[in-house]
Short mmCIF file of N, CA, C and O in Angstrom, two decimals:
data_model
loop_
_atom_site.label_atom_id
_atom_site.label_comp_id
_atom_site.label_asym_id
_atom_site.label_seq_id
_atom_site.Cartn_x
_atom_site.Cartn_y
_atom_site.Cartn_z
N MET A 1 32.74 74.14 113.00
CA MET A 1 31.31 74.07 112.66
C MET A 1 30.91 72.52 112.54
O MET A 1 31.71 71.72 112.16
N LYS A 2 29.67 72.32 112.82
CA LYS A 2 29.15 71.02 112.70
C LYS A 2 28.77 70.70 111.29
O LYS A 2 28.43 71.65 110.57
N PRO A 3 28.91 69.43 110.83
CA PRO A 3 28.53 69.11 109.42
C PRO A 3 27.07 69.52 109.07
O PRO A 3 26.80 69.87 107.93
N LYS A 4 26.18 69.37 110.01
CA LYS A 4 24.69 69.68 109.72
C LYS A 4 24.72 71.19 109.34
O LYS A 4 23.93 71.55 108.50
N GLU A 5 25.42 72.09 110.07
CA GLU A 5 25.41 73.46 109.79
C GLU A 5 26.06 73.80 108.48
O GLU A 5 25.54 74.67 107.72
N LEU A 6 27.12 73.07 108.12
CA LEU A 6 27.79 73.28 106.87
C LEU A 6 26.94 72.84 105.62
O LEU A 6 26.94 73.46 104.65
N ARG A 7 26.18 71.77 105.77
CA ARG A 7 25.30 71.35 104.68
C ARG A 7 24.22 72.29 104.35
O ARG A 7 23.73 72.29 103.26
N LYS A 8 23.90 73.13 105.28
CA LYS A 8 22.81 74.18 105.06
C LYS A 8 23.28 75.33 104.15
O LYS A 8 22.61 76.06 103.58
N LEU A 9 24.70 75.55 104.15
CA LEU A 9 25.29 76.66 103.46
C LEU A 9 25.31 76.30 101.94
O LEU A 9 25.31 75.17 101.51
N SER A 10 25.27 77.42 101.09
CA SER A 10 25.40 77.28 99.68
C SER A 10 26.85 76.91 99.32
O SER A 10 27.80 77.12 100.12
N LEU A 11 27.05 76.53 98.03
CA LEU A 11 28.39 76.23 97.60
C LEU A 11 29.30 77.46 97.64
O LEU A 11 30.45 77.37 98.07
N GLU A 12 28.82 78.57 97.31
CA GLU A 12 29.58 79.85 97.34
C GLU A 12 29.99 80.18 98.78
O GLU A 12 31.13 80.51 99.01
N ASP A 13 29.10 79.99 99.74
CA ASP A 13 29.43 80.24 101.10
C ASP A 13 30.52 79.25 101.59
O ASP A 13 31.44 79.54 102.41
N LEU A 14 30.42 77.99 101.23
CA LEU A 14 31.37 76.98 101.58
C LEU A 14 32.83 77.34 100.95
O LEU A 14 33.75 77.12 101.71
N LEU A 15 32.82 77.86 99.76
CA LEU A 15 34.07 78.19 99.15
C LEU A 15 34.70 79.37 99.89
O LEU A 15 35.94 79.51 100.07
N LYS A 16 33.88 80.32 100.35
CA LYS A 16 34.37 81.41 101.18
C LYS A 16 34.92 80.97 102.43
O LYS A 16 35.93 81.39 102.94
N LYS A 17 34.18 80.03 103.13
CA LYS A 17 34.61 79.39 104.39
C LYS A 17 35.97 78.68 104.22
O LYS A 17 36.81 78.72 105.01
N GLU A 18 36.12 77.98 103.09
CA GLU A 18 37.34 77.26 102.76
C GLU A 18 38.55 78.31 102.72
O GLU A 18 39.62 78.03 103.33
N GLU A 19 38.35 79.34 102.02
CA GLU A 19 39.38 80.40 101.91
C GLU A 19 39.70 80.99 103.27
O GLU A 19 40.84 81.20 103.58
N GLU A 20 38.62 81.27 104.04
CA GLU A 20 38.86 81.83 105.40
C GLU A 20 39.65 80.86 106.27
O GLU A 20 40.62 81.28 107.00
N LEU A 21 39.33 79.55 106.30
CA LEU A 21 40.05 78.64 107.08
C LEU A 21 41.51 78.43 106.68
O LEU A 21 42.39 78.30 107.49
N ARG A 22 41.74 78.49 105.37
CA ARG A 22 43.09 78.35 104.82
C ARG A 22 43.93 79.59 105.35
O ARG A 22 45.09 79.39 105.75
N ARG A 23 43.35 80.71 105.30
CA ARG A 23 44.03 81.94 105.78
C ARG A 23 44.27 81.82 107.32
O ARG A 23 45.30 82.19 107.78
N GLN A 24 43.27 81.37 108.01
CA GLN A 24 43.43 81.23 109.45
C GLN A 24 44.55 80.25 109.78
O GLN A 24 45.33 80.54 110.81
N ILE A 25 44.68 79.18 109.11
CA ILE A 25 45.70 78.17 109.40
C ILE A 25 47.10 78.85 109.14
O ILE A 25 48.01 78.62 109.95
N LEU A 26 47.13 79.53 108.03
CA LEU A 26 48.49 80.27 107.76
C LEU A 26 48.83 81.19 108.82
O LEU A 26 49.99 81.20 109.32
N ILE A 27 47.93 81.96 109.30
CA ILE A 27 48.20 82.93 110.44
C ILE A 27 48.53 82.23 111.68
O ILE A 27 49.45 82.68 112.38
N LEU A 28 47.86 81.09 112.00
CA LEU A 28 48.17 80.37 113.18
C LEU A 28 49.60 79.84 113.17
O LEU A 28 50.35 79.72 114.13
N ARG A 29 50.00 79.42 111.99
CA ARG A 29 51.39 78.87 111.85
C ARG A 29 52.42 79.91 112.08
O ARG A 29 53.44 79.68 112.70
N PHE A 30 52.07 81.12 111.53
CA PHE A 30 53.07 82.21 111.73
C PHE A 30 53.08 82.55 113.24
O PHE A 30 54.22 82.77 113.80
N LYS A 31 51.98 82.65 113.90
CA LYS A 31 51.93 82.96 115.27
C LYS A 31 52.62 81.91 116.10
O LYS A 31 53.29 82.30 117.07
N LYS A 32 52.51 80.61 115.72
CA LYS A 32 53.18 79.64 116.46
C LYS A 32 54.66 79.78 116.43
O LYS A 32 55.29 79.60 117.44
N GLN A 33 55.20 80.22 115.27
CA GLN A 33 56.69 80.32 115.20
C GLN A 33 57.15 81.63 115.85
O GLN A 33 58.24 81.61 116.43
N ILE A 34 56.38 82.67 115.80
CA ILE A 34 56.83 83.97 116.31
C ILE A 34 56.63 84.12 117.79
O ILE A 34 57.59 84.40 118.56
N GLU A 35 55.43 83.82 118.32
CA GLU A 35 55.15 84.09 119.71
C GLU A 35 54.61 82.90 120.45
O GLU A 35 54.46 82.90 121.67
N GLY A 36 54.30 81.86 119.73
CA GLY A 36 53.66 80.64 120.42
C GLY A 36 52.24 80.84 120.45
O GLY A 36 51.67 81.89 120.40
N LEU A 37 51.49 79.69 120.62
CA LEU A 37 50.09 79.75 120.70
C LEU A 37 49.66 79.37 122.09
O LEU A 37 50.22 78.48 122.76
N LYS A 38 48.61 79.99 122.61
CA LYS A 38 48.03 79.69 123.91
C LYS A 38 47.26 78.42 123.76
O LYS A 38 47.39 77.51 124.66
N ASP A 39 46.42 78.22 122.64
CA ASP A 39 45.70 77.06 122.47
C ASP A 39 46.50 76.19 121.47
O ASP A 39 46.61 76.39 120.26
N LYS A 40 47.12 75.21 122.07
CA LYS A 40 48.01 74.31 121.26
C LYS A 40 47.23 73.54 120.23
O LYS A 40 47.85 73.08 119.21
N MET A 41 45.92 73.36 120.36
CA MET A 41 45.15 72.57 119.48
C MET A 41 44.57 73.47 118.35
O MET A 41 43.72 72.94 117.49
N ALA A 42 44.76 74.70 118.35
CA ALA A 42 44.09 75.63 117.36
C ALA A 42 44.33 75.25 115.94
O ALA A 42 43.37 75.23 115.13
N ILE A 43 45.48 74.97 115.62
CA ILE A 43 45.88 74.50 114.24
C ILE A 43 45.15 73.23 113.83
O ILE A 43 44.63 73.12 112.73
N ARG A 44 45.21 72.22 114.79
CA ARG A 44 44.55 71.04 114.46
C ARG A 44 43.00 71.24 114.22
O ARG A 44 42.41 70.59 113.37
N LYS A 45 42.39 72.04 115.14
CA LYS A 45 41.00 72.34 115.00
C LYS A 45 40.69 72.96 113.64
O LYS A 45 39.64 72.61 112.91
N ALA A 46 41.45 73.85 113.25
CA ALA A 46 41.26 74.63 111.96
C ALA A 46 41.47 73.64 110.82
O ALA A 46 40.54 73.67 109.86
N ARG A 47 42.39 72.84 110.90
CA ARG A 47 42.57 71.78 109.84
C ARG A 47 41.44 70.83 109.73
O ARG A 47 41.05 70.43 108.60
N LYS A 48 40.88 70.40 110.85
CA LYS A 48 39.73 69.51 110.78
C LYS A 48 38.50 70.17 110.27
O LYS A 48 37.72 69.55 109.52
N ASP A 49 38.31 71.44 110.64
CA ASP A 49 37.16 72.22 110.07
C ASP A 49 37.36 72.40 108.51
O ASP A 49 36.35 72.26 107.83
N LEU A 50 38.55 72.63 108.11
CA LEU A 50 38.82 72.73 106.67
C LEU A 50 38.51 71.38 105.95
O LEU A 50 37.85 71.40 104.93
N ALA A 51 38.91 70.27 106.56
CA ALA A 51 38.55 69.00 106.01
C ALA A 51 37.07 68.79 105.89
O ALA A 51 36.55 68.23 104.85
N ARG A 52 36.33 69.13 106.92
CA ARG A 52 34.89 69.07 106.95
C ARG A 52 34.25 69.87 105.74
O ARG A 52 33.42 69.39 105.01
N VAL A 53 34.82 71.14 105.61
CA VAL A 53 34.31 71.93 104.53
C VAL A 53 34.56 71.39 103.16
O VAL A 53 33.69 71.35 102.32
N LEU A 54 35.77 70.86 103.01
CA LEU A 54 36.15 70.28 101.68
C LEU A 54 35.29 69.04 101.43
O LEU A 54 34.89 68.85 100.29
N THR A 55 34.97 68.28 102.44
CA THR A 55 34.16 67.15 102.23
C THR A 55 32.71 67.51 101.76
O THR A 55 32.12 66.94 100.93
N ILE A 56 32.16 68.48 102.46
CA ILE A 56 30.81 68.97 102.12
C ILE A 56 30.80 69.57 100.71
O ILE A 56 29.92 69.33 99.93
N ILE A 57 31.87 70.33 100.32
CA ILE A 57 31.94 70.88 98.99
C ILE A 57 31.93 69.70 97.99
O ILE A 57 31.22 69.73 96.96
N ARG A 58 32.68 68.65 98.25
CA ARG A 58 32.80 67.52 97.30
C ARG A 58 31.37 66.88 97.22
O ARG A 58 30.97 66.42 96.15
N GLU A 59 30.69 66.75 98.34
CA GLU A 59 29.38 66.08 98.30
C GLU A 59 28.50 66.85 97.43
O GLU A 59 27.70 66.28 96.60
N LYS A 60 28.46 68.16 97.61
CA LYS A 60 27.57 69.05 96.72
C LYS A 60 27.98 69.01 95.28
O LYS A 60 27.11 68.97 94.43
N GLN A 61 29.19 68.88 94.98
CA GLN A 61 29.66 68.74 93.62
C GLN A 61 29.14 67.41 93.03
O GLN A 61 28.75 67.40 91.83
N MET A 62 29.23 66.37 93.77
CA MET A 62 28.79 65.08 93.29
C MET A 62 27.29 65.04 93.12
O MET A 62 26.83 64.36 92.20
N GLU A 63 26.46 65.74 93.95
CA GLU A 63 25.06 65.83 93.80
C GLU A 63 24.72 66.55 92.51
O GLU A 63 23.77 66.20 91.83
N GLY A 64 25.49 67.58 92.18
CA GLY A 64 25.28 68.27 90.93
C GLY A 64 25.53 67.48 89.70
O GLY A 64 24.92 67.69 88.60
N GLN A 65 26.38 66.42 89.76
CA GLN A 65 26.68 65.63 88.55
C GLN A 65 25.63 64.59 88.33
O GLN A 65 25.53 64.15 87.19
N ARG A 66 24.80 64.27 89.37
CA ARG A 66 23.73 63.28 89.17
C ARG A 66 22.66 63.80 88.36
O ARG A 66 22.18 64.62 87.97
#
């Protein structure tokens, strides 16, 4: 997802997205070991998406402290 799209989501939605991405990364790791992945970059993409979500969550938390 793009950062602009993520900033439109509420904090609750972002936390759900974080959980979903963590689960997806775990599943991709298992698939990689068991059968291999067709998309070699899938894990990297998911990790970058997770980093984006965590960044936006932190931004929203900092805004709340002001």
